[in-house]
Coordinates of C-alpha atoms in Angstrom, one line a residue:
X1 CA -33.2 -34.7 30.2
X2 CA -31.8 -36.0 26.8
X3 CA -28.2 -35.2 26.1
X4 CA -28.1 -37.1 22.8
X5 CA -27.5 -34.9 19.7
X6 CA -30.7 -34.0 17.9
X7 CA -31.2 -34.9 14.2
X8 CA -30.6 -31.2 13.3
X9 CA -27.3 -31.2 15.3
X10 CA -26.1 -34.4 13.6
X11 CA -26.9 -32.9 10.2
X12 CA -25.1 -29.7 11.1
X13 CA -22.0 -31.7 12.1
X14 CA -22.1 -33.9 9.1
X15 CA -22.6 -30.9 6.8
X16 CA -19.5 -29.1 8.2
X17 CA -17.5 -32.3 7.9
X18 CA -18.5 -32.6 4.2
X19 CA -17.7 -28.9 3.6
X20 CA -14.3 -29.1 5.2
X21 CA -13.6 -32.3 3.2
X22 CA -14.3 -30.4 0.0
X23 CA -12.6 -27.0 0.7
X24 CA -9.8 -28.2 3.0
X25 CA -8.7 -31.7 2.1
X26 CA -5.2 -33.1 2.7
X27 CA -3.7 -31.4 -0.4
X28 CA -4.9 -28.0 0.8
X29 CA -3.6 -28.8 4.3
X30 CA -0.2 -29.5 2.9
X31 CA -0.3 -26.4 0.8
X32 CA -1.0 -24.4 3.9
X33 CA 2.0 -25.9 5.6
X34 CA 4.2 -25.0 2.6
X35 CA 2.8 -21.4 2.9
X36 CA 4.0 -21.2 6.5
X37 CA 0.4 -21.0 7.8
X38 CA -0.6 -18.0 5.7
X39 CA -4.4 -17.8 5.6
X40 CA -6.4 -18.5 2.5
X41 CA -8.8 -15.6 2.3
X42 CA -11.1 -17.5 -0.1
X43 CA -11.4 -20.4 2.4
X44 CA -12.2 -17.8 5.2
X45 CA -15.0 -16.3 3.1
X46 CA -16.4 -19.8 2.3
X47 CA -16.5 -20.5 6.1
X48 CA -18.3 -17.2 6.5
X49 CA -20.8 -18.0 3.7
X50 CA -21.5 -21.3 5.4
X51 CA -22.4 -19.6 8.7
X52 CA -19.4 -20.8 10.6
X53 CA -18.7 -17.4 12.2
X54 CA -22.3 -16.1 12.3
X55 CA -23.7 -19.3 13.8
X56 CA -24.7 -17.7 17.1
X57 CA -25.8 -14.3 15.9
X58 CA -29.6 -13.8 15.9
X59 CA -31.3 -14.3 12.6
X60 CA -32.5 -10.7 12.5
X61 CA -28.8 -9.7 12.7
X62 CA -27.9 -11.9 9.7
X63 CA -26.8 -14.9 11.7
X64 CA -28.0 -18.5 12.1
X65 CA -29.5 -18.1 15.5
X66 CA -28.0 -21.3 17.1
X67 CA -26.2 -21.6 20.4
X68 CA -23.0 -22.7 22.1
X69 CA -23.7 -26.5 21.8
X70 CA -23.9 -26.2 18.0
X71 CA -20.8 -24.0 17.9
X72 CA -18.9 -26.7 19.8
X73 CA -19.9 -29.2 17.1
X74 CA -18.5 -27.0 14.3
X75 CA -15.2 -26.4 16.2
X76 CA -14.9 -30.1 16.8
X77 CA -14.9 -30.6 13.0
X78 CA -12.5 -27.8 12.6
X79 CA -10.1 -29.5 15.0
X80 CA -10.4 -32.8 13.1
X81 CA -9.4 -31.1 9.9
X82 CA -6.6 -29.1 11.5
X83 CA -8.2 -26.0 10.0
X84 CA -5.8 -23.1 10.5
X85 CA -6.5 -19.5 11.5
X86 CA -7.9 -17.5 14.4
X87 CA -11.3 -19.3 14.1
X88 CA -12.3 -18.8 17.7
X89 CA -11.6 -15.1 17.9
X90 CA -13.3 -14.4 14.6
X91 CA -16.4 -16.4 15.6
X92 CA -16.6 -14.5 18.9
X93 CA -16.1 -11.2 17.1
X94 CA -19.1 -11.8 14.8
X95 CA -21.5 -8.9 15.2
X96 CA -18.8 -6.9 17.1
X97 CA -16.2 -6.4 14.3
X98 CA -17.4 -5.4 10.9
X99 CA -17.0 -8.2 8.4
X100 CA -16.2 -10.9 10.9
X101 CA -19.5 -12.7 10.6
X102 CA -19.2 -12.9 6.8
X103 CA -15.6 -14.1 6.8
X104 CA -14.5 -10.8 5.2
X105 CA -12.4 -9.9 8.2
X106 CA -9.9 -11.9 10.1
X107 CA -9.9 -11.2 13.8
X108 CA -7.4 -12.4 16.3
X109 CA -7.1 -11.8 20.1
X110 CA -4.5 -11.0 22.7
X111 CA -4.7 -11.5 26.4
X112 CA -1.9 -11.0 28.9
X113 CA 1.3 -12.8 28.1
X114 CA -0.2 -15.1 25.4
X115 CA 1.4 -14.9 22.0
X116 CA -0.9 -13.7 19.2
X117 CA -1.8 -16.0 16.3
X118 CA -1.9 -14.7 12.7
X119 CA -1.4 -11.1 13.8
X120 CA 0.2 -10.0 10.5
X121 CA -2.9 -11.0 8.6
X122 CA -5.5 -9.7 11.1
X123 CA -8.0 -7.0 10.2
X124 CA -8.8 -6.5 13.9
X125 CA -7.4 -7.5 17.3
X126 CA -9.4 -8.0 20.4
X127 CA -7.4 -7.0 23.5
X128 CA -9.1 -9.0 26.2
X129 CA -9.3 -7.7 29.7
X130 CA -8.1 -4.2 28.8
X131 CA -8.7 -1.6 31.6
X132 CA -12.0 0.1 30.9
X133 CA -12.9 3.7 31.4
X134 CA -14.3 4.6 34.9
X135 CA -17.7 3.1 35.5
X136 CA -17.6 0.6 32.6
X137 CA -17.4 -3.2 32.9
X138 CA -14.2 -4.9 31.8
X139 CA -14.4 -6.2 28.3
X140 CA -12.5 -6.6 25.0
X141 CA -11.0 -3.7 23.1
X142 CA -11.2 -3.9 19.3
X143 CA -8.1 -2.5 17.6
X144 CA -8.5 -1.6 13.9
X145 CA -7.1 1.0 11.6
X146 CA -4.2 3.1 12.8
X147 CA -4.4 1.5 16.3
X148 CA -4.0 -1.9 14.7
X149 CA -1.1 -0.9 12.5
X150 CA 0.7 0.6 15.5
X151 CA 0.1 -2.6 17.5
X152 CA 1.4 -4.9 14.7
X153 CA 4.5 -2.7 14.1
X154 CA 5.4 -2.9 17.8
X155 CA 4.9 -6.7 18.1
X156 CA 7.7 -9.1 17.2
X157 CA 7.5 -12.5 15.5
X158 CA 8.4 -15.6 17.6
X159 CA 9.0 -19.1 16.5
X160 CA 5.9 -21.3 16.6
X161 CA 6.0 -25.0 17.2
X162 CA 3.0 -25.3 14.8
X163 CA 3.9 -24.7 11.1
X164 CA 0.3 -23.7 10.5
X165 CA 0.1 -21.0 13.3
X166 CA 2.5 -18.0 13.0
X167 CA 2.9 -16.2 16.3
X168 CA 3.8 -12.7 17.5
X169 CA 4.8 -11.6 21.0
X170 CA 2.8 -8.6 22.1
X171 CA 3.3 -8.8 25.9
X172 CA 4.6 -5.3 26.3
X173 CA 2.5 -3.9 23.5
X174 CA -0.8 -5.1 25.0
X175 CA 0.0 -3.3 28.3
X176 CA 0.3 0.0 26.5
X177 CA -2.1 -0.6 23.6
X178 CA -3.4 2.6 22.0
X179 CA -7.0 3.6 22.5
X180 CA -9.3 1.2 20.6
X181 CA -11.5 2.4 17.8
X182 CA -14.4 0.4 19.1
X183 CA -15.5 -1.0 22.5
X184 CA -17.3 -4.3 22.4
X185 CA -20.0 -5.1 25.0
X186 CA -18.4 -8.5 25.6
X187 CA -17.4 -9.2 29.2
X188 CA -13.8 -10.3 29.5
X189 CA -14.7 -13.3 31.7
X190 CA -17.3 -14.6 29.3
X191 CA -15.0 -14.1 26.3
X192 CA -12.2 -16.0 28.0
X193 CA -14.3 -19.0 29.1
X194 CA -16.1 -19.3 25.7
X195 CA -12.7 -19.1 24.0
X196 CA -11.4 -21.9 26.3
X197 CA -14.5 -24.0 25.5
X198 CA -14.3 -23.6 21.8
X199 CA -10.5 -24.4 21.9
X200 CA -11.4 -27.5 23.9
X201 CA -13.8 -28.5 21.2
X202 CA -11.0 -28.2 18.6
X203 CA -8.8 -30.4 20.9
X204 CA -11.6 -32.9 21.1
X205 CA -11.8 -33.1 17.3
X206 CA -8.1 -33.6 17.0
X207 CA -8.2 -36.4 19.7
X208 CA -11.0 -38.2 17.8
X209 CA -9.1 -37.9 14.5
X210 CA -5.8 -39.3 15.8
X211 CA -7.7 -42.2 17.4
X212 CA -9.3 -43.0 14.1
X213 CA -5.9 -42.7 12.3
X214 CA -4.2 -45.0 14.8
X215 CA -6.9 -47.7 14.6
X216 CA -6.9 -47.5 10.8
X217 CA -3.1 -47.8 10.6
X218 CA -3.1 -50.6 13.2
X219 CA -5.6 -52.6 11.1
X220 CA -3.7 -52.1 7.8
X221 CA 0.0 -52.2 8.7
X222 CA 1.4 -55.8 9.0
X223 CA 4.3 -57.1 10.9
X224 CA 5.3 -60.8 11.1
X225 CA 2.3 -61.7 9.0
X226 CA -0.3 -60.0 11.2
X227 CA -1.8 -56.6 11.5
X228 CA 0.1 -54.6 14.2
X229 CA -3.3 -54.1 15.8
X230 CA -3.4 -57.8 16.7
X231 CA -0.6 -57.2 19.3
X232 CA -1.8 -56.5 22.8
X233 CA 0.4 -53.5 23.4
X234 CA -1.1 -51.8 20.3
X235 CA -4.6 -52.7 21.3
X236 CA -4.0 -51.1 24.7
X237 CA -2.8 -47.9 23.2
X238 CA -5.9 -47.7 20.9
X239 CA -8.2 -48.5 23.8
X240 CA -6.5 -45.8 26.0
X241 CA -7.0 -43.2 23.2
X242 CA -10.7 -43.9 23.0
X243 CA -11.0 -43.9 26.8
X244 CA -9.5 -40.4 26.9
X245 CA -11.6 -39.1 23.9
X246 CA -15.1 -40.1 25.1
X247 CA -14.9 -38.6 28.6
X248 CA -13.5 -35.4 27.1
X249 CA -16.4 -35.4 24.6
X250 CA -19.0 -35.7 27.4
X251 CA -17.3 -32.9 29.4
X252 CA -17.1 -30.5 26.4
X253 CA -20.7 -31.2 25.3
X254 CA -22.0 -30.7 28.9
X255 CA -20.1 -27.5 29.4
X256 CA -21.5 -26.2 26.2
X257 CA -25.0 -26.8 27.6
X258 CA -24.4 -25.2 31.0
X259 CA -21.8 -22.6 30.2
X260 CA -20.6 -23.0 33.8
X261 CA -16.9 -21.8 34.1
X262 CA -15.9 -24.7 36.4
X263 CA -17.3 -27.2 33.9
X264 CA -15.5 -25.4 31.1
X265 CA -12.3 -25.7 33.0
X266 CA -12.8 -29.4 33.5
X267 CA -13.6 -29.8 29.8
X268 CA -10.5 -27.9 28.7
X269 CA -8.4 -30.0 31.1
X270 CA -9.7 -33.3 29.7
X271 CA -9.7 -32.2 26.1
X272 CA -6.1 -31.0 26.3
X273 CA -4.9 -34.3 27.8
X274 CA -6.8 -36.3 25.2
X275 CA -5.5 -34.3 22.2
X276 CA -1.8 -34.3 23.3
X277 CA -1.6 -37.9 24.6
X278 CA -3.6 -39.3 21.7
X279 CA -1.4 -37.6 19.2
X280 CA 1.7 -39.0 20.9
X281 CA 0.2 -42.5 21.0
X282 CA -0.9 -42.2 17.4
X283 CA 2.6 -41.3 16.5
X284 CA 4.0 -44.3 18.4
X285 CA 1.5 -46.7 16.6
X286 CA 2.7 -45.3 13.3
X287 CA 6.3 -46.2 14.2
X288 CA 9.1 -44.7 12.3
X289 CA 6.9 -43.2 9.5
X290 CA 5.0 -41.3 12.2
X291 CA 8.0 -39.1 12.8
X292 CA 8.4 -38.1 9.1
X293 CA 7.4 -34.7 7.8
X294 CA 5.2 -36.4 5.2
X295 CA 2.9 -37.9 7.9
X296 CA 0.2 -35.7 9.4
X297 CA 0.5 -37.0 12.9
X298 CA 3.1 -34.5 14.0
X299 CA 0.8 -31.6 12.9
X300 CA -1.9 -32.8 15.3
X301 CA 0.6 -33.1 18.1
X302 CA 2.1 -29.6 17.5
X303 CA -1.3 -28.0 17.3
X304 CA -2.4 -29.8 20.4
X305 CA 0.6 -28.5 22.4
X306 CA -0.1 -25.0 21.2
X307 CA -3.8 -25.1 22.1
X308 CA -3.1 -26.6 25.5
X309 CA -1.0 -23.5 26.3
X310 CA -3.7 -21.2 25.2
X311 CA -6.4 -19.3 27.2
X312 CA -6.8 -21.8 30.0
X313 CA -3.8 -24.0 30.7
X314 CA -3.9 -27.3 32.7
X315 CA -2.5 -25.4 35.8
X316 CA -5.2 -22.7 35.5
X317 CA -8.0 -25.2 35.0
X318 CA -6.8 -27.2 38.0
X319 CA -6.7 -24.1 40.2
X320 CA -10.3 -23.3 39.2
X321 CA -11.5 -26.8 40.0
X322 CA -9.6 -26.8 43.3
X323 CA -11.1 -23.4 44.3
X324 CA -14.6 -24.7 43.5
X325 CA -14.1 -27.8 45.5
X326 CA -12.8 -25.8 48.4
X327 CA -15.8 -23.4 48.2
X328 CA -18.2 -26.3 48.0
X329 CA -16.6 -28.0 51.0
X330 CA -17.2 -24.9 53.1
X331 CA -20.9 -24.6 52.2
X332 CA -23.8 -26.6 53.7
X333 CA -24.8 -29.4 51.4
X334 CA -28.1 -27.7 50.7
X335 CA -26.4 -24.6 49.6
X336 CA -24.2 -26.2 46.9
X337 CA -26.0 -25.0 43.8
X338 CA -25.3 -23.6 40.3
X339 CA -24.2 -20.0 40.3
X340 CA -21.4 -20.5 42.9
X341 CA -18.7 -17.9 42.7
X342 CA -15.5 -18.9 41.0
X343 CA -12.3 -17.1 40.1
X344 CA -12.1 -15.7 36.6
X345 CA -9.8 -17.5 34.2
X346 CA -6.8 -15.8 32.9
X347 CA -5.9 -15.8 29.3
X348 CA -2.9 -18.1 29.8
X349 CA -4.1 -19.8 32.9

């Protein structure tokens, strides 16, 4: 079995990198920071026109007809670029919420105690894991119209560590959310795990970008007549960053192929660690200038912290992995096979 990216997948990734370089360069990143993370609707529509949100919809439904491995590649590029907005929720809502696939609608999601990103600008909210009517499978409720307005009015803004991600607390509101205007057929467990995987892909992109930024700075910044990258301590930091990024990449890509909840948990765990620790090491390599507002390193670190606390935390992923190892240990060796039962991941771990 060949796990190398195909030529089409490489072209897809390259095309998305080129697109984001054109529509969301550093100047637009900084403009977004100055706006306090307010979404650029024209950028959202450009992503929709490029097929970012409709990537996995069937062609007959107006989508691109690709799969989760290709979606992971696009979200990796979004993570590299620090693209703001509820990208994952809107992507998963394509075909379920009107306008999401085309980028005409902004869709965010709420699950349990998690704060809600970009709630004030959302055209729909997916309430994941809401109690279904009798006889129906658990899924995600789509709040629009009056139900959405009531939900937003009852939520309260909270301070976000990421200047590009405004947050609202909707803990009590989600528990008494009004009846939804639509019921999506998405199963809550699948939604949560796919959200965790695509978030891990964003973390992977951020980890790769901070590694590149650290190596570039270490090669150009001079101290005592030599590049700082010539010093052994700096070399070790850069090597450690790469050694965290590549295993995370392998785990994320593999989980995208299998869709196995346990492998997704492992991928999220590795990607979170790579994104957070790489951003911290990158900041250290940049020295005093890395702590300044003008440098972009702190934006990667703050976004990485926020994503690590979203959907499937480190503690939640470790519990899933431990439960799977315990179950495998109780089975005969010949019985350990794909499809083993696992606990469902909670929104906040």
